[in-house]
Coordinates of C-alpha atoms in Angstrom, one line a residue:
Chain V
M1 CA 0.0 0.0 0.0
P2 CA 1.4 3.4 -0.9
K3 CA 2.4 5.4 2.1
S4 CA 0.5 8.6 1.1
E5 CA -2.8 6.7 1.6
E6 CA -2.3 5.9 5.2
R7 CA -3.6 9.3 6.4
M8 CA -5.8 9.7 9.6
I9 CA -7.8 12.6 8.1
D10 CA -8.6 13.0 4.5
K11 CA -8.6 16.4 2.7
D12 CA -12.3 17.0 3.4
G13 CA -11.5 16.7 7.2
V14 CA -13.1 13.3 7.7
R15 CA -11.4 11.1 10.0
I16 CA -10.5 7.2 9.3
D17 CA -13.6 6.1 10.9
G18 CA -15.8 8.6 9.1
R19 CA -16.2 11.1 11.9
K20 CA -15.8 14.9 11.7
Y21 CA -13.3 16.7 13.9
N22 CA -15.8 17.5 16.7
E23 CA -17.7 14.3 16.6
L24 CA -17.8 11.6 19.5
R25 CA -17.7 7.9 18.8
Q26 CA -21.1 6.1 18.7
T27 CA -21.9 5.8 22.5
K28 CA -24.4 3.6 24.2
I29 CA -24.8 3.6 28.0
E30 CA -26.7 1.4 30.3
V31 CA -27.3 1.8 34.0
G32 CA -28.0 -0.9 36.7
I33 CA -27.2 -4.1 34.8
L34 CA -25.6 -6.0 37.5
S35 CA -27.8 -7.3 40.3
N36 CA -25.2 -8.2 43.0
A37 CA -23.3 -4.9 43.1
D38 CA -25.0 -1.8 44.8
G39 CA -24.6 0.1 41.6
S40 CA -23.4 -0.6 38.1
A41 CA -23.2 0.9 34.6
Y42 CA -21.9 -0.2 31.2
I43 CA -20.7 1.9 28.3
E44 CA -19.8 1.3 24.8
Q45 CA -18.0 4.1 23.2
G46 CA -16.9 3.1 19.7
K47 CA -15.0 -0.2 20.3
N48 CA -14.5 0.5 23.9
K49 CA -16.5 -1.7 26.2
I50 CA -16.3 -0.9 29.9
L51 CA -18.2 -2.2 32.9
S52 CA -18.2 -0.5 36.2
A53 CA -19.6 -1.6 39.6
V54 CA -19.9 0.0 43.1
Y55 CA -20.1 -1.3 46.6
G56 CA -20.8 0.7 49.6
P57 CA -20.6 2.9 51.5
H58 CA -19.7 0.1 54.0
E59 CA -17.2 -0.6 56.7
V60 CA -13.5 -0.5 55.8
H61 CA -11.4 -3.5 55.8
P62 CA -8.7 -3.4 56.9
K63 CA -9.9 -1.1 59.6
H64 CA -6.8 1.1 59.9
L65 CA -7.7 2.6 56.4
A66 CA -10.8 4.1 57.7
L67 CA -10.8 7.9 57.7
P68 CA -12.3 9.7 60.7
N69 CA -13.9 12.6 58.8
R70 CA -15.0 11.1 55.4
S71 CA -15.5 8.0 53.4
R72 CA -12.7 6.5 51.6
L73 CA -13.1 6.1 47.9
R74 CA -11.2 3.0 46.6
C75 CA -10.9 2.7 42.8
R76 CA -9.6 -0.2 40.8
Y77 CA -9.1 0.3 37.0
H78 CA -8.5 -3.1 35.5
M79 CA -8.1 -4.2 31.9
A80 CA -9.3 -7.7 31.0
P81 CA -6.5 -9.9 29.6
F82 CA -8.6 -10.1 26.4
S83 CA -9.2 -6.4 26.2
V84 CA -6.3 -5.6 23.9
E85 CA -4.9 -7.2 20.7
E86 CA -2.0 -9.0 22.5
R87 CA -3.0 -10.8 25.7
K88 CA -2.4 -8.6 28.7
S89 CA -1.3 -9.9 32.0
P90 CA -4.2 -9.8 34.3
A91 CA -1.9 -8.5 37.1
P92 CA -2.3 -4.7 37.8
S93 CA 0.3 -2.9 35.8
R94 CA 2.0 0.4 36.6
R95 CA -0.3 2.2 34.2
E96 CA -3.4 0.6 35.7
Q97 CA -2.3 1.7 39.2
E98 CA -1.7 5.2 37.9
L99 CA -5.1 5.3 36.1
S100 CA -6.9 4.0 39.2
K101 CA -5.4 6.9 41.2
V102 CA -6.1 9.5 38.5
I103 CA -9.8 8.2 38.1
R104 CA -10.3 8.3 41.8
E105 CA -9.1 11.8 42.1
A106 CA -11.3 12.8 39.2
L107 CA -14.4 11.4 40.9
E108 CA -13.7 12.4 44.6
P109 CA -14.8 16.0 44.2
S110 CA -18.2 14.9 42.9
I111 CA -19.1 12.8 45.8
F112 CA -20.3 14.0 49.2
L113 CA -17.7 11.8 51.0
E114 CA -18.0 13.7 54.2
Y115 CA -21.5 12.4 54.9
Y116 CA -20.3 8.9 55.7
P117 CA -17.1 9.1 57.8
R118 CA -15.3 5.8 58.7
T119 CA -16.7 4.0 55.6
S120 CA -15.4 3.2 52.3
I121 CA -16.9 3.2 48.7
D122 CA -15.4 0.5 46.4
L123 CA -15.4 1.2 42.8
F124 CA -14.4 -1.2 40.1
I125 CA -13.8 -0.3 36.4
E126 CA -13.3 -3.3 34.1
I127 CA -12.1 -2.7 30.6
L128 CA -13.6 -5.5 28.5
Q129 CA -12.4 -4.0 25.2
A130 CA -10.0 -1.1 24.8
N131 CA -9.6 1.2 21.8
G132 CA -8.3 4.5 23.3
G133 CA -9.7 6.9 25.6
T134 CA -10.7 4.3 28.2
R135 CA -9.8 6.4 31.3
C136 CA -12.3 9.0 30.1
A137 CA -15.0 6.5 29.3
G138 CA -14.1 4.7 32.6
I139 CA -14.8 8.0 34.5
T140 CA -18.0 8.6 32.7
V141 CA -19.3 5.1 33.5
A142 CA -18.0 5.0 37.0
S143 CA -19.9 8.2 37.8
L144 CA -23.1 6.6 36.6
A145 CA -22.4 3.5 38.7
L146 CA -22.1 5.7 41.8
A147 CA -25.3 7.5 41.0
D148 CA -27.1 4.2 40.6
A149 CA -25.8 3.1 44.0
G150 CA -27.6 5.9 45.5
I151 CA -24.5 7.7 46.7
P152 CA -25.2 11.4 47.1
M153 CA -23.2 13.4 44.6
R154 CA -22.7 17.0 43.7
D155 CA -22.9 16.2 39.9
L156 CA -22.2 13.6 37.4
T157 CA -18.6 13.5 36.3
T158 CA -18.1 13.1 32.5
A159 CA -14.9 12.9 30.7
C160 CA -13.7 13.1 27.2
A161 CA -10.4 13.5 25.5
A162 CA -9.4 15.8 22.5
G163 CA -6.0 16.0 20.8
K164 CA -4.1 16.8 17.7
V165 CA -3.8 14.5 14.8
E166 CA -1.9 15.5 11.6
G167 CA -1.9 19.1 12.6
Q168 CA -5.7 19.1 13.2
L169 CA -7.6 19.3 16.5
V170 CA -10.0 16.4 16.9
L171 CA -12.4 15.1 19.6
D172 CA -12.5 11.7 21.3
L173 CA -9.3 10.0 20.0
T174 CA -9.2 6.3 19.1
D175 CA -6.2 4.2 19.9
N176 CA -4.8 4.7 16.4
E177 CA -5.3 8.5 16.5
D178 CA -3.6 8.6 19.8
K179 CA -0.7 6.6 18.8
K180 CA -0.1 8.4 15.5
G181 CA -1.3 11.9 16.6
E182 CA 0.8 14.7 18.2
A183 CA -1.0 15.3 21.4
D184 CA -3.8 14.0 23.7
V185 CA -5.6 15.8 26.3
P186 CA -8.1 13.9 28.7
V187 CA -10.5 16.2 30.6
A188 CA -13.0 15.2 33.3
Y189 CA -15.7 17.7 33.9
M190 CA -18.8 18.3 36.1
P191 CA -21.1 20.4 33.7
N192 CA -23.5 21.7 36.4
L193 CA -20.8 23.0 38.4
D194 CA -18.6 24.0 35.5
A195 CA -15.5 22.5 37.2
I196 CA -12.8 20.4 35.7
T197 CA -11.6 17.6 37.9
L198 CA -9.0 16.0 35.6
L199 CA -6.7 17.5 33.1
Q200 CA -3.7 15.7 31.6
M201 CA -1.8 16.2 28.5
D202 CA 0.4 13.9 26.5
G203 CA 2.3 15.3 23.6
Q204 CA 3.0 18.9 22.5
L205 CA 0.6 21.8 21.8
T206 CA 1.0 25.5 21.6
L207 CA -0.7 27.5 24.2
E208 CA -3.5 28.6 21.8
E209 CA -4.0 25.0 20.6
F210 CA -4.1 23.8 24.2
E211 CA -7.0 26.1 25.0
K212 CA -8.9 25.2 21.8
T213 CA -8.5 21.5 22.7
I214 CA -9.8 21.9 26.1
N215 CA -12.8 23.7 24.8
L216 CA -13.3 20.9 22.2
S217 CA -13.1 18.4 25.1
L218 CA -15.6 20.2 27.2
E219 CA -18.1 20.2 24.3
G220 CA -17.6 16.5 24.1
C221 CA -18.2 16.2 27.8
K222 CA -21.5 18.1 27.6
Q223 CA -22.7 15.8 24.9
L224 CA -21.9 12.8 27.0
Y225 CA -23.5 14.3 30.0
E226 CA -26.8 14.3 28.1
L227 CA -26.4 10.7 27.4
Q228 CA -25.6 10.0 31.0
K229 CA -28.7 11.6 32.2
E230 CA -30.7 9.9 29.6
A231 CA -29.3 6.5 30.6
L232 CA -30.4 7.2 34.2
K233 CA -33.8 8.0 33.3
V234 CA -34.2 5.2 30.9
K235 CA -34.0 2.6 33.7
Y236 CA -37.2 3.8 35.3
V237 CA -39.0 5.3 32.4
A238 CA -39.1 1.7 30.8
V239 CA -41.0 0.3 33.7
K240 CA -43.3 3.3 33.9
E241 CA -44.3 2.9 30.2
E242 CA -44.8 -0.8 30.6
V243 CA -47.3 -0.3 33.5
E244 CA -49.2 2.5 31.5
E245 CA -49.9 0.4 28.6
Chain A
M1 CA -28.6 16.9 38.7
L2 CA -31.6 19.1 38.6
A3 CA -31.3 22.9 38.6
E4 CA -33.7 25.4 40.1
G5 CA -34.1 29.0 41.4
N6 CA -34.6 30.7 44.7
Y7 CA -35.8 27.8 46.9
I8 CA -35.0 26.0 50.1
A9 CA -33.1 22.9 49.8
G10 CA -34.8 19.8 51.1
E11 CA -33.8 16.2 51.3
N12 CA -31.3 14.9 48.9
T13 CA -30.6 18.3 47.4
F14 CA -28.0 21.0 47.8
K15 CA -27.8 24.6 47.0
K16 CA -25.0 26.6 45.3
S17 CA -25.4 30.3 44.5
E18 CA -29.2 30.4 44.0
K19 CA -29.2 27.1 42.2
L20 CA -30.5 23.8 43.5
Y21 CA -29.1 20.5 42.6
S22 CA -30.2 17.0 43.2
T23 CA -27.7 14.7 44.8
R24 CA -29.5 11.5 43.9
V25 CA -31.6 10.0 41.1
G26 CA -35.2 10.5 42.2
L27 CA -38.6 12.2 41.8
V28 CA -38.9 16.0 42.7
E29 CA -41.4 17.2 45.3
Y30 CA -42.4 20.8 45.8
D31 CA -43.8 22.1 48.9
E32 CA -44.1 25.9 48.8
R33 CA -40.5 27.0 48.6
R34 CA -39.1 23.8 49.8
V35 CA -37.8 21.5 47.1
S36 CA -36.9 17.9 47.9
V37 CA -36.1 14.7 46.0
V38 CA -37.3 11.2 46.8
A39 CA -34.6 9.0 45.9
L40 CA -35.4 6.0 43.7
K41 CA -32.5 4.0 45.1
A42 CA -30.4 4.5 48.2
F43 CA -28.8 2.6 51.0
Y44 CA -30.1 2.8 54.5
T45 CA -28.9 5.5 56.9
P46 CA -29.8 4.9 60.5
A47 CA -32.2 7.1 62.3
V48 CA -33.1 7.0 66.1
G49 CA -36.4 5.2 66.6
D50 CA -36.3 3.1 63.4
T51 CA -37.3 -0.4 63.7
V52 CA -34.8 -2.5 61.8
I53 CA -34.1 -6.2 61.0
G54 CA -30.5 -7.1 61.5
K55 CA -28.4 -10.2 61.2
V56 CA -25.9 -11.1 63.9
T57 CA -22.5 -11.0 62.5
D58 CA -20.3 -11.3 65.6
V59 CA -20.6 -12.1 69.4
T60 CA -18.2 -10.0 71.5
I61 CA -17.7 -9.8 75.2
G62 CA -20.2 -7.1 75.8
G63 CA -22.8 -7.7 73.3
W64 CA -23.5 -8.5 69.5
L65 CA -22.6 -6.8 66.3
L66 CA -25.4 -6.8 63.8
D67 CA -25.5 -6.1 60.1
I68 CA -28.5 -3.8 59.4
K69 CA -27.5 -3.1 55.8
S70 CA -26.4 0.4 56.6
P71 CA -22.7 1.8 56.1
Y72 CA -22.2 1.1 59.8
P73 CA -22.5 -2.1 61.9
A74 CA -25.0 -1.7 64.9
L75 CA -24.2 -2.7 68.4
L76 CA -26.6 -4.6 70.7
R77 CA -25.5 -4.6 74.3
A78 CA -25.8 -7.6 76.5
S79 CA -26.9 -5.5 79.4
D80 CA -29.9 -4.3 77.2
V81 CA -30.9 -8.0 76.6
I82 CA -30.4 -9.8 79.8
E83 CA -32.9 -9.0 82.6
R84 CA -30.6 -9.6 85.5
S85 CA -27.2 -8.0 85.8
Y86 CA -24.9 -9.2 83.2
R87 CA -21.7 -11.1 84.1
P88 CA -19.4 -12.2 81.2
Q89 CA -18.1 -15.1 83.2
K90 CA -21.6 -16.5 83.8
N91 CA -23.8 -15.8 80.8
E92 CA -22.9 -17.2 77.5
L93 CA -24.0 -14.7 75.0
S94 CA -24.0 -17.0 72.0
S95 CA -26.7 -19.1 73.7
I96 CA -29.0 -16.2 73.5
F97 CA -28.2 -14.8 69.9
D98 CA -25.7 -16.6 67.7
V99 CA -24.0 -15.6 64.5
G100 CA -26.6 -15.7 61.7
D101 CA -29.6 -15.1 63.9
L102 CA -32.1 -12.4 62.6
I103 CA -33.2 -9.9 65.1
I104 CA -35.9 -7.2 65.1
A105 CA -34.6 -4.3 67.0
K106 CA -35.0 -0.5 67.4
I107 CA -32.3 2.0 67.0
L108 CA -31.5 3.7 70.4
S109 CA -28.9 6.1 69.4
Y110 CA -26.9 7.1 66.4
D111 CA -24.9 9.9 65.2
R112 CA -22.1 9.9 62.5
T113 CA -19.2 9.7 65.0
R114 CA -20.4 6.6 66.6
D115 CA -22.0 3.4 65.4
P116 CA -25.7 2.9 66.0
R117 CA -26.9 1.1 69.1
L118 CA -29.9 -1.1 69.2
T119 CA -32.3 -2.3 71.9
I120 CA -34.9 -5.1 71.9
R121 CA -36.6 -3.9 75.1
E122 CA -40.0 -3.3 73.6
P123 CA -42.9 -5.5 72.7
D124 CA -42.5 -7.4 69.3
L125 CA -38.8 -6.9 69.3
G126 CA -36.2 -9.8 69.5
K127 CA -35.2 -12.9 67.6
I128 CA -37.1 -13.9 64.5
T129 CA -38.0 -17.5 64.7
H130 CA -40.0 -18.1 61.5
G131 CA -41.4 -16.3 58.4
R132 CA -39.5 -15.0 55.4
I133 CA -37.4 -12.1 54.7
V134 CA -37.7 -9.9 51.6
K135 CA -35.2 -7.3 50.5
I136 CA -36.5 -4.0 49.4
T137 CA -34.7 -0.6 48.7
P138 CA -35.0 1.5 51.8
T139 CA -36.5 4.5 49.9
N140 CA -39.4 2.4 48.9
I141 CA -40.6 1.7 52.4
P142 CA -43.0 4.7 52.5
R143 CA -44.4 3.4 49.2
M144 CA -44.8 0.0 50.8
I145 CA -46.9 1.6 53.6
G146 CA -48.9 3.8 51.4
R147 CA -51.0 6.7 52.2
K148 CA -52.1 6.3 55.9
G149 CA -51.1 2.7 55.7
S150 CA -53.4 1.8 52.9
M151 CA -50.9 -0.3 50.9
I152 CA -49.7 -2.6 53.8
T153 CA -53.1 -3.0 55.3
M154 CA -54.5 -4.0 51.9
I155 CA -51.6 -6.6 51.3
K156 CA -52.2 -7.9 54.9
Q157 CA -55.9 -8.4 54.4
E158 CA -55.6 -10.0 51.0
T159 CA -52.9 -12.4 51.8
N160 CA -53.6 -13.1 55.5
C161 CA -50.1 -12.5 56.4
Q162 CA -48.4 -10.6 59.1
I163 CA -45.9 -8.2 57.6
L164 CA -43.3 -6.2 59.5
L165 CA -41.3 -3.7 57.7
G166 CA -37.8 -2.8 58.8
Q167 CA -36.8 0.6 57.9
N168 CA -33.5 -0.6 56.7
G169 CA -35.1 -2.4 53.7
L170 CA -35.9 -5.9 55.0
A171 CA -39.5 -7.1 55.4
L172 CA -40.5 -10.0 57.5
I173 CA -43.5 -11.9 56.3
K174 CA -45.3 -14.5 58.5
G175 CA -48.3 -16.4 56.9
K176 CA -50.3 -19.4 57.8
N177 CA -49.2 -21.3 54.7
I178 CA -46.6 -21.0 52.1
E179 CA -48.9 -19.9 49.3
D180 CA -50.0 -16.8 51.3
E181 CA -46.3 -15.9 52.0
Q182 CA -45.5 -16.3 48.3
L183 CA -48.4 -14.0 47.3
A184 CA -47.3 -11.3 49.8
V185 CA -43.7 -11.6 48.4
M186 CA -45.0 -11.2 44.8
A187 CA -46.9 -8.1 45.9
I188 CA -43.8 -6.6 47.5
R189 CA -41.6 -7.4 44.4
K190 CA -44.3 -5.7 42.3
I191 CA -44.2 -2.5 44.4
E192 CA -40.4 -2.5 44.4
S193 CA -40.1 -2.5 40.6
E194 CA -42.9 0.0 40.0
S195 CA -42.5 2.2 43.0
H196 CA -42.2 5.4 40.9
T197 CA -45.5 5.1 39.2
S198 CA -49.0 6.2 40.2
G199 CA -52.0 4.1 40.9
L200 CA -50.1 1.3 42.4
T201 CA -52.3 0.3 45.2
N202 CA -55.1 -0.5 42.9
R203 CA -52.8 -2.4 40.5
V204 CA -51.4 -4.5 43.3
T205 CA -55.0 -5.2 44.6
E206 CA -56.0 -6.4 41.2
M207 CA -52.9 -8.6 40.8
L208 CA -53.5 -10.2 44.2
K209 CA -57.2 -10.9 43.4
K210 CA -56.2 -12.5 40.0
E211 CA -53.6 -14.7 41.6
K212 CA -56.0 -15.8 44.3
T213 CA -58.6 -16.8 41.7
K214 CA -56.0 -18.6 39.7
K215 CA -55.0 -20.6 42.8
S216 CA -58.6 -21.6 43.8
D217 CA -59.2 -22.8 40.3
T218 CA -56.4 -25.3 40.2

């Protein structure tokens, strides 16, 4: 294949998967799909498939981890061995540990942790299939799982990445775009409170480009926020319609 | 997750610069200037005076630890149970209540700095010997009771069962036979899944009557 054809964005500004620069991947969200966990949610964002579950608030084990003034949020981001092209060791890697921490810190501001001192909230994010932007999709789905568990929250957290590919700023990068592109900026955001809870950058951007990228991500977050709210409602509206028939 | 204007924040809501937000997924209720949200799903937060059903998880020197499905374990002290003065050397606590026993109790005291304390020193409280336990979302308990107790008395009448609702989301059903108990369980399950819809009492009555005629036919 000639090299010139391997471009991520064609001359009309259409990306390799047919999206425009400011378009999200096809996203499907479901809430409350696991019966054993206190709260759960599932997201499909393009080829990403992520399941999230929440337990708690409950007693902390081991007990010395309990905080006297607030609840402890514990978060595990984990990729299934079959989630990527080459089998991934199921043991938590450095990257997963870092992402667990990053996701925890992105979600903590949204939860009223101080309402339940000496307890813990355990959050699990399982990546069943990964195709770029899993930390963002993970935050989006985890926030819904927390809401489904009935944990009091200030707002839903929603996250979306934007970046620069072949000189153009684009929203919601796939794995390929991320690897071949110049920069990637994941942002987590609480739309009602207009607060950013996570901001990372990988690659190089000028200051002007950086600002544009953030604004692009925020637009993506707002779109996702609507999908999140919709998903929360659907769970109850479906029952209601069934009854009213 | 809902925004409002100049109102007073009620249950499950919080206010930030004239705007009101909901902290849980639920149905909004307006009462003059007060706005509150009835959560559709939540866990149990202990409140003094609540009747709860708990499971013994541990026997300690001074009492029992109970799981009441709240973020905190509840403590039932031996001196609150044993009539005469309690002496650890003499009384074997596990012979009174053992791990796994289900107990109906009332919450004596609770605040966020200390775990809830229970008491069984009231009529109808104590160990559960028979019946079945059904799990419900604690926020659906008011729904289960209905307006002035209409729902619960209706179910009791239709199924001939005794029903005791623990505020922590466990209900105890005692009936004369298994069929009656199963019928009551069915009714509770229906309320649970359709708690946010209107006209529920009538629909549950209908369902119970239909099921009963079905039974008598066979």
